[in-house]
Amino acid sequence: MSEVTDIEDAQVENPEALRDALVDQLAYLVDEIEALRTVIGGLPEQIKSDRPAPDTLTMKELYGAIATLDAEVRRPRIERILDEETPTLDPVDPDEEVREAGWNEKELPAILDRLQEARQALVDRLTNLPLDAWHRTATLDGESVTLFDLAHRATQTDAERLRDLGHRLHGAHLSDRDEPLPT
């Protein structure tokens, strides 16, 4: 089993490797979207746009949430950290905004296009930053955070949302057999 990386220690001990790992992990979604298109393209609309529970996002909204975060939260935060001496960042909860933005009414291929574009723009911006920029800080929820911290949080938030999507797909009966798909 691999060791869990302590982000604070890694920022000091090997910041280049940490930066590269975080950017690679964020960039992975750009490629994964291509693979997802074949898997989810033929799903019944019910699976893509119905809520598994009243307070949860639909599949379309989950992808829309990641696109919204990348374009409207993550990239602007990077710019504020670069432009301002000591920015204070407001916490966000995109779920309500995503519901109101009508992601569920959009076609899934268009949502995936927007997600791919937003993620690629985020990755491009992070890739082009000098290493010292990654050490700049901001305040979020009363806590001092670096760009390393924000990128790590993005990977964790994305992983949760994508894990949720994976569980939904796994639990869906997508074949003629009367059993879930094999793992």
PDB file of C-alpha atoms in Angstrom:
ATOM      1  CA  MET A   1       0.000   0.000   0.000  1.00  0.00           C
ATOM      2  CA  SER A   2       1.364   3.418  -0.894  1.00  0.00           C
ATOM      3  CA  GLU A   3       2.028   6.078   1.689  1.00  0.00           C
ATOM      4  CA  VAL A   4      -0.283   9.055   1.935  1.00  0.00           C
ATOM      5  CA  THR A   5       1.497  12.304   1.116  1.00  0.00           C
ATOM      6  CA  ASP A   6       1.441  15.036   3.735  1.00  0.00           C
ATOM      7  CA  ILE A   7       0.844  18.148   1.642  1.00  0.00           C
ATOM      8  CA  GLU A   8       2.506  20.500   4.152  1.00  0.00           C
ATOM      9  CA  ASP A   9       5.669  18.400   4.291  1.00  0.00           C
ATOM     10  CA  ALA A  10       5.775  17.831   0.529  1.00  0.00           C
ATOM     11  CA  GLN A  11       5.561  21.586  -0.141  1.00  0.00           C
ATOM     12  CA  VAL A  12       8.821  21.984   1.724  1.00  0.00           C
ATOM     13  CA  GLU A  13      10.621  18.719   0.973  1.00  0.00           C
ATOM     14  CA  ASN A  14       9.908  18.317  -2.733  1.00  0.00           C
ATOM     15  CA  PRO A  15       7.690  21.094  -4.082  1.00  0.00           C
ATOM     16  CA  GLU A  16       8.434  20.329  -7.755  1.00  0.00           C
ATOM     17  CA  ALA A  17       7.329  16.724  -7.414  1.00  0.00           C
ATOM     18  CA  LEU A  18       4.213  17.770  -5.507  1.00  0.00           C
ATOM     19  CA  ARG A  19       3.323  20.410  -8.110  1.00  0.00           C
ATOM     20  CA  ASP A  20       3.809  17.923 -10.931  1.00  0.00           C
ATOM     21  CA  ALA A  21       1.731  15.257  -9.164  1.00  0.00           C
ATOM     22  CA  LEU A  22      -1.133  17.653  -8.460  1.00  0.00           C
ATOM     23  CA  VAL A  23      -1.184  19.005 -12.020  1.00  0.00           C
ATOM     24  CA  ASP A  24      -1.023  15.452 -13.406  1.00  0.00           C
ATOM     25  CA  GLN A  25      -3.914  14.375 -11.212  1.00  0.00           C
ATOM     26  CA  LEU A  26      -6.011  17.360 -12.286  1.00  0.00           C
ATOM     27  CA  ALA A  27      -5.076  16.777 -15.940  1.00  0.00           C
ATOM     28  CA  TYR A  28      -6.134  13.147 -15.763  1.00  0.00           C
ATOM     29  CA  LEU A  29      -9.785  14.200 -15.922  1.00  0.00           C
ATOM     30  CA  VAL A  30      -9.251  15.726 -19.378  1.00  0.00           C
ATOM     31  CA  ASP A  31      -8.315  12.292 -20.727  1.00  0.00           C
ATOM     32  CA  GLU A  32     -10.846  10.463 -18.591  1.00  0.00           C
ATOM     33  CA  ILE A  33     -13.665  12.485 -20.135  1.00  0.00           C
ATOM     34  CA  GLU A  34     -12.878  10.923 -23.520  1.00  0.00           C
ATOM     35  CA  ALA A  35     -13.216   7.458 -22.029  1.00  0.00           C
ATOM     36  CA  LEU A  36     -16.374   8.480 -20.176  1.00  0.00           C
ATOM     37  CA  ARG A  37     -18.048   9.561 -23.408  1.00  0.00           C
ATOM     38  CA  THR A  38     -18.205   5.960 -24.617  1.00  0.00           C
ATOM     39  CA  VAL A  39     -19.465   4.644 -21.279  1.00  0.00           C
ATOM     40  CA  ILE A  40     -22.105   7.232 -20.461  1.00  0.00           C
ATOM     41  CA  GLY A  41     -23.129   8.330 -23.927  1.00  0.00           C
ATOM     42  CA  GLY A  42     -25.630   5.532 -24.305  1.00  0.00           C
ATOM     43  CA  LEU A  43     -27.041   5.651 -20.796  1.00  0.00           C
ATOM     44  CA  PRO A  44     -30.770   6.091 -20.400  1.00  0.00           C
ATOM     45  CA  GLU A  45     -31.745   9.706 -19.735  1.00  0.00           C
ATOM     46  CA  GLN A  46     -33.186   8.681 -16.389  1.00  0.00           C
ATOM     47  CA  ILE A  47     -29.746   7.693 -15.084  1.00  0.00           C
ATOM     48  CA  LYS A  48     -28.199  10.944 -16.347  1.00  0.00           C
ATOM     49  CA  SER A  49     -30.822  13.384 -15.108  1.00  0.00           C
ATOM     50  CA  ASP A  50     -32.709  11.831 -12.168  1.00  0.00           C
ATOM     51  CA  ARG A  51     -31.749  12.483  -8.552  1.00  0.00           C
ATOM     52  CA  PRO A  52     -30.920   9.367  -6.530  1.00  0.00           C
ATOM     53  CA  ALA A  53     -32.171  11.303  -3.483  1.00  0.00           C
ATOM     54  CA  PRO A  54     -33.901  14.695  -3.211  1.00  0.00           C
ATOM     55  CA  ASP A  55     -30.817  16.568  -1.947  1.00  0.00           C
ATOM     56  CA  THR A  56     -28.251  15.028  -4.301  1.00  0.00           C
ATOM     57  CA  LEU A  57     -27.046  16.270  -7.659  1.00  0.00           C
ATOM     58  CA  THR A  58     -27.841  14.378 -10.834  1.00  0.00           C
ATOM     59  CA  MET A  59     -25.074  12.894 -12.975  1.00  0.00           C
ATOM     60  CA  LYS A  60     -25.268  15.896 -15.308  1.00  0.00           C
ATOM     61  CA  GLU A  61     -25.136  18.290 -12.374  1.00  0.00           C
ATOM     62  CA  LEU A  62     -22.120  16.546 -10.848  1.00  0.00           C
ATOM     63  CA  TYR A  63     -20.163  17.079 -14.054  1.00  0.00           C
ATOM     64  CA  GLY A  64     -21.535  20.625 -14.220  1.00  0.00           C
ATOM     65  CA  ALA A  65     -20.357  21.251 -10.652  1.00  0.00           C
ATOM     66  CA  ILE A  66     -16.784  20.347 -11.536  1.00  0.00           C
ATOM     67  CA  ALA A  67     -16.907  22.561 -14.638  1.00  0.00           C
ATOM     68  CA  THR A  68     -18.359  25.420 -12.567  1.00  0.00           C
ATOM     69  CA  LEU A  69     -15.720  25.045  -9.879  1.00  0.00           C
ATOM     70  CA  ASP A  70     -12.889  24.998 -12.421  1.00  0.00           C
ATOM     71  CA  ALA A  71     -14.084  28.010 -14.412  1.00  0.00           C
ATOM     72  CA  GLU A  72     -15.764  30.183 -11.789  1.00  0.00           C
ATOM     73  CA  VAL A  73     -13.985  29.360  -8.537  1.00  0.00           C
ATOM     74  CA  ARG A  74     -10.616  27.679  -8.981  1.00  0.00           C
ATOM     75  CA  ARG A  75      -9.172  29.782 -11.806  1.00  0.00           C
ATOM     76  CA  PRO A  76     -10.347  33.097 -10.300  1.00  0.00           C
ATOM     77  CA  ARG A  77      -8.836  32.065  -6.949  1.00  0.00           C
ATOM     78  CA  ILE A  78      -5.499  31.417  -8.639  1.00  0.00           C
ATOM     79  CA  GLU A  79      -5.588  34.885 -10.186  1.00  0.00           C
ATOM     80  CA  ARG A  80      -6.427  36.496  -6.853  1.00  0.00           C
ATOM     81  CA  ILE A  81      -3.575  34.665  -5.147  1.00  0.00           C
ATOM     82  CA  LEU A  82      -1.212  35.878  -7.855  1.00  0.00           C
ATOM     83  CA  ASP A  83      -2.532  39.453  -8.001  1.00  0.00           C
ATOM     84  CA  GLU A  84      -3.280  40.280  -4.358  1.00  0.00           C
ATOM     85  CA  GLU A  85      -0.860  40.447  -1.460  1.00  0.00           C
ATOM     86  CA  THR A  86      -3.034  38.579   1.044  1.00  0.00           C
ATOM     87  CA  PRO A  87      -6.386  37.645  -0.477  1.00  0.00           C
ATOM     88  CA  THR A  88      -9.263  36.340   1.578  1.00  0.00           C
ATOM     89  CA  LEU A  89     -11.221  33.754  -0.376  1.00  0.00           C
ATOM     90  CA  ASP A  90     -14.874  33.103   0.278  1.00  0.00           C
ATOM     91  CA  PRO A  91     -15.910  29.494   0.812  1.00  0.00           C
ATOM     92  CA  VAL A  92     -18.233  28.138  -1.866  1.00  0.00           C
ATOM     93  CA  ASP A  93     -20.887  25.489  -2.089  1.00  0.00           C
ATOM     94  CA  PRO A  94     -21.636  25.120  -5.785  1.00  0.00           C
ATOM     95  CA  ASP A  95     -24.464  22.589  -5.426  1.00  0.00           C
ATOM     96  CA  GLU A  96     -27.328  25.099  -5.225  1.00  0.00           C
ATOM     97  CA  GLU A  97     -25.822  27.245  -7.968  1.00  0.00           C
ATOM     98  CA  VAL A  98     -25.441  24.147 -10.146  1.00  0.00           C
ATOM     99  CA  ARG A  99     -29.089  23.176  -9.642  1.00  0.00           C
ATOM    100  CA  GLU A 100     -30.217  26.677 -10.619  1.00  0.00           C
ATOM    101  CA  ALA A 101     -27.865  26.873 -13.618  1.00  0.00           C
ATOM    102  CA  GLY A 102     -29.885  24.320 -15.572  1.00  0.00           C
ATOM    103  CA  TRP A 103     -27.132  21.744 -16.088  1.00  0.00           C
ATOM    104  CA  ASN A 104     -29.771  19.022 -15.979  1.00  0.00           C
ATOM    105  CA  GLU A 105     -31.461  20.407 -19.087  1.00  0.00           C
ATOM    106  CA  LYS A 106     -28.245  20.380 -21.141  1.00  0.00           C
ATOM    107  CA  GLU A 107     -27.177  17.459 -23.302  1.00  0.00           C
ATOM    108  CA  LEU A 108     -24.470  15.345 -21.670  1.00  0.00           C
ATOM    109  CA  PRO A 109     -21.963  15.671 -24.558  1.00  0.00           C
ATOM    110  CA  ALA A 110     -22.180  19.483 -24.247  1.00  0.00           C
ATOM    111  CA  ILE A 111     -21.636  19.242 -20.484  1.00  0.00           C
ATOM    112  CA  LEU A 112     -18.582  17.044 -20.985  1.00  0.00           C
ATOM    113  CA  ASP A 113     -17.249  19.527 -23.564  1.00  0.00           C
ATOM    114  CA  ARG A 114     -17.597  22.381 -21.067  1.00  0.00           C
ATOM    115  CA  LEU A 115     -15.984  20.297 -18.338  1.00  0.00           C
ATOM    116  CA  GLN A 116     -13.084  19.329 -20.579  1.00  0.00           C
ATOM    117  CA  GLU A 117     -12.523  22.954 -21.647  1.00  0.00           C
ATOM    118  CA  ALA A 118     -12.708  24.276 -18.079  1.00  0.00           C
ATOM    119  CA  ARG A 119     -10.358  21.602 -16.757  1.00  0.00           C
ATOM    120  CA  GLN A 120      -7.848  22.072 -19.576  1.00  0.00           C
ATOM    121  CA  ALA A 121      -7.795  25.836 -18.934  1.00  0.00           C
ATOM    122  CA  LEU A 122      -7.195  25.196 -15.221  1.00  0.00           C
ATOM    123  CA  VAL A 123      -4.407  22.711 -15.932  1.00  0.00           C
ATOM    124  CA  ASP A 124      -2.801  25.057 -18.468  1.00  0.00           C
ATOM    125  CA  ARG A 125      -2.817  27.905 -15.960  1.00  0.00           C
ATOM    126  CA  LEU A 126      -1.302  25.798 -13.198  1.00  0.00           C
ATOM    127  CA  THR A 127       1.298  24.274 -15.519  1.00  0.00           C
ATOM    128  CA  ASN A 128       2.563  27.701 -16.538  1.00  0.00           C
ATOM    129  CA  LEU A 129       3.032  29.021 -13.007  1.00  0.00           C
ATOM    130  CA  PRO A 130       6.531  29.307 -11.592  1.00  0.00           C
ATOM    131  CA  LEU A 131       7.179  27.164  -8.531  1.00  0.00           C
ATOM    132  CA  ASP A 132       7.368  30.160  -6.190  1.00  0.00           C
ATOM    133  CA  ALA A 133       3.779  31.094  -7.100  1.00  0.00           C
ATOM    134  CA  TRP A 134       2.618  27.781  -5.640  1.00  0.00           C
ATOM    135  CA  HIS A 135       3.880  28.931  -2.226  1.00  0.00           C
ATOM    136  CA  ARG A 136       1.804  32.130  -2.217  1.00  0.00           C
ATOM    137  CA  THR A 137      -0.931  32.157   0.384  1.00  0.00           C
ATOM    138  CA  ALA A 138      -4.519  33.222   0.833  1.00  0.00           C
ATOM    139  CA  THR A 139      -6.978  32.949   3.685  1.00  0.00           C
ATOM    140  CA  LEU A 140      -9.901  30.566   3.297  1.00  0.00           C
ATOM    141  CA  ASP A 141     -12.286  29.916   6.176  1.00  0.00           C
ATOM    142  CA  GLY A 142      -9.834  31.610   8.549  1.00  0.00           C
ATOM    143  CA  GLU A 143      -7.026  29.271   7.499  1.00  0.00           C
ATOM    144  CA  SER A 144      -3.896  30.133   5.551  1.00  0.00           C
ATOM    145  CA  VAL A 145      -3.713  28.070   2.369  1.00  0.00           C
ATOM    146  CA  THR A 146      -1.216  27.862  -0.473  1.00  0.00           C
ATOM    147  CA  LEU A 147      -1.858  27.101  -4.102  1.00  0.00           C
ATOM    148  CA  PHE A 148      -0.602  23.598  -3.299  1.00  0.00           C
ATOM    149  CA  ASP A 149      -3.377  23.287  -0.708  1.00  0.00           C
ATOM    150  CA  LEU A 150      -6.050  24.543  -3.093  1.00  0.00           C
ATOM    151  CA  ALA A 151      -4.946  22.189  -5.871  1.00  0.00           C
ATOM    152  CA  HIS A 152      -4.928  19.279  -3.428  1.00  0.00           C
ATOM    153  CA  ARG A 153      -8.423  20.184  -2.214  1.00  0.00           C
ATOM    154  CA  ALA A 154      -9.581  20.283  -5.838  1.00  0.00           C
ATOM    155  CA  THR A 155      -8.287  16.761  -6.419  1.00  0.00           C
ATOM    156  CA  GLN A 156     -10.034  15.539  -3.272  1.00  0.00           C
ATOM    157  CA  THR A 157     -13.352  17.214  -4.124  1.00  0.00           C
ATOM    158  CA  ASP A 158     -13.209  15.857  -7.672  1.00  0.00           C
ATOM    159  CA  ALA A 159     -12.397  12.373  -6.418  1.00  0.00           C
ATOM    160  CA  GLU A 160     -15.477  12.416  -4.158  1.00  0.00           C
ATOM    161  CA  ARG A 161     -17.764  13.527  -6.973  1.00  0.00           C
ATOM    162  CA  LEU A 162     -16.304  11.041  -9.457  1.00  0.00           C
ATOM    163  CA  ARG A 163     -16.474   8.230  -6.895  1.00  0.00           C
ATOM    164  CA  ASP A 164     -20.164   9.041  -6.422  1.00  0.00           C
ATOM    165  CA  LEU A 165     -20.656   8.846 -10.184  1.00  0.00           C
ATOM    166  CA  GLY A 166     -18.803   5.535 -10.308  1.00  0.00           C
ATOM    167  CA  HIS A 167     -21.023   4.070  -7.591  1.00  0.00           C
ATOM    168  CA  ARG A 168     -24.118   5.186  -9.463  1.00  0.00           C
ATOM    169  CA  LEU A 169     -22.921   3.572 -12.669  1.00  0.00           C
ATOM    170  CA  HIS A 170     -21.945   0.411 -10.843  1.00  0.00           C
ATOM    171  CA  GLY A 171     -25.347   0.216  -9.160  1.00  0.00           C
ATOM    172  CA  ALA A 172     -27.233   0.769 -12.404  1.00  0.00           C
ATOM    173  CA  HIS A 173     -28.473  -2.283 -14.260  1.00  0.00           C
ATOM    174  CA  LEU A 174     -26.941  -1.506 -17.642  1.00  0.00           C
ATOM    175  CA  SER A 175     -27.226  -4.941 -19.181  1.00  0.00           C
ATOM    176  CA  ASP A 176     -29.960  -7.435 -19.959  1.00  0.00           C
ATOM    177  CA  ARG A 177     -28.801  -9.568 -17.072  1.00  0.00           C
ATOM    178  CA  ASP A 178     -30.734  -9.234 -13.833  1.00  0.00           C
ATOM    179  CA  GLU A 179     -27.663  -8.304 -11.798  1.00  0.00           C
ATOM    180  CA  PRO A 180     -25.298  -5.360 -11.451  1.00  0.00           C
ATOM    181  CA  LEU A 181     -22.301  -5.175 -13.750  1.00  0.00           C
ATOM    182  CA  PRO A 182     -19.190  -6.998 -12.481  1.00  0.00           C
ATOM    183  CA  THR A 183     -16.453  -5.073 -10.676  1.00  0.00           C
TER     184      THR A 183
END
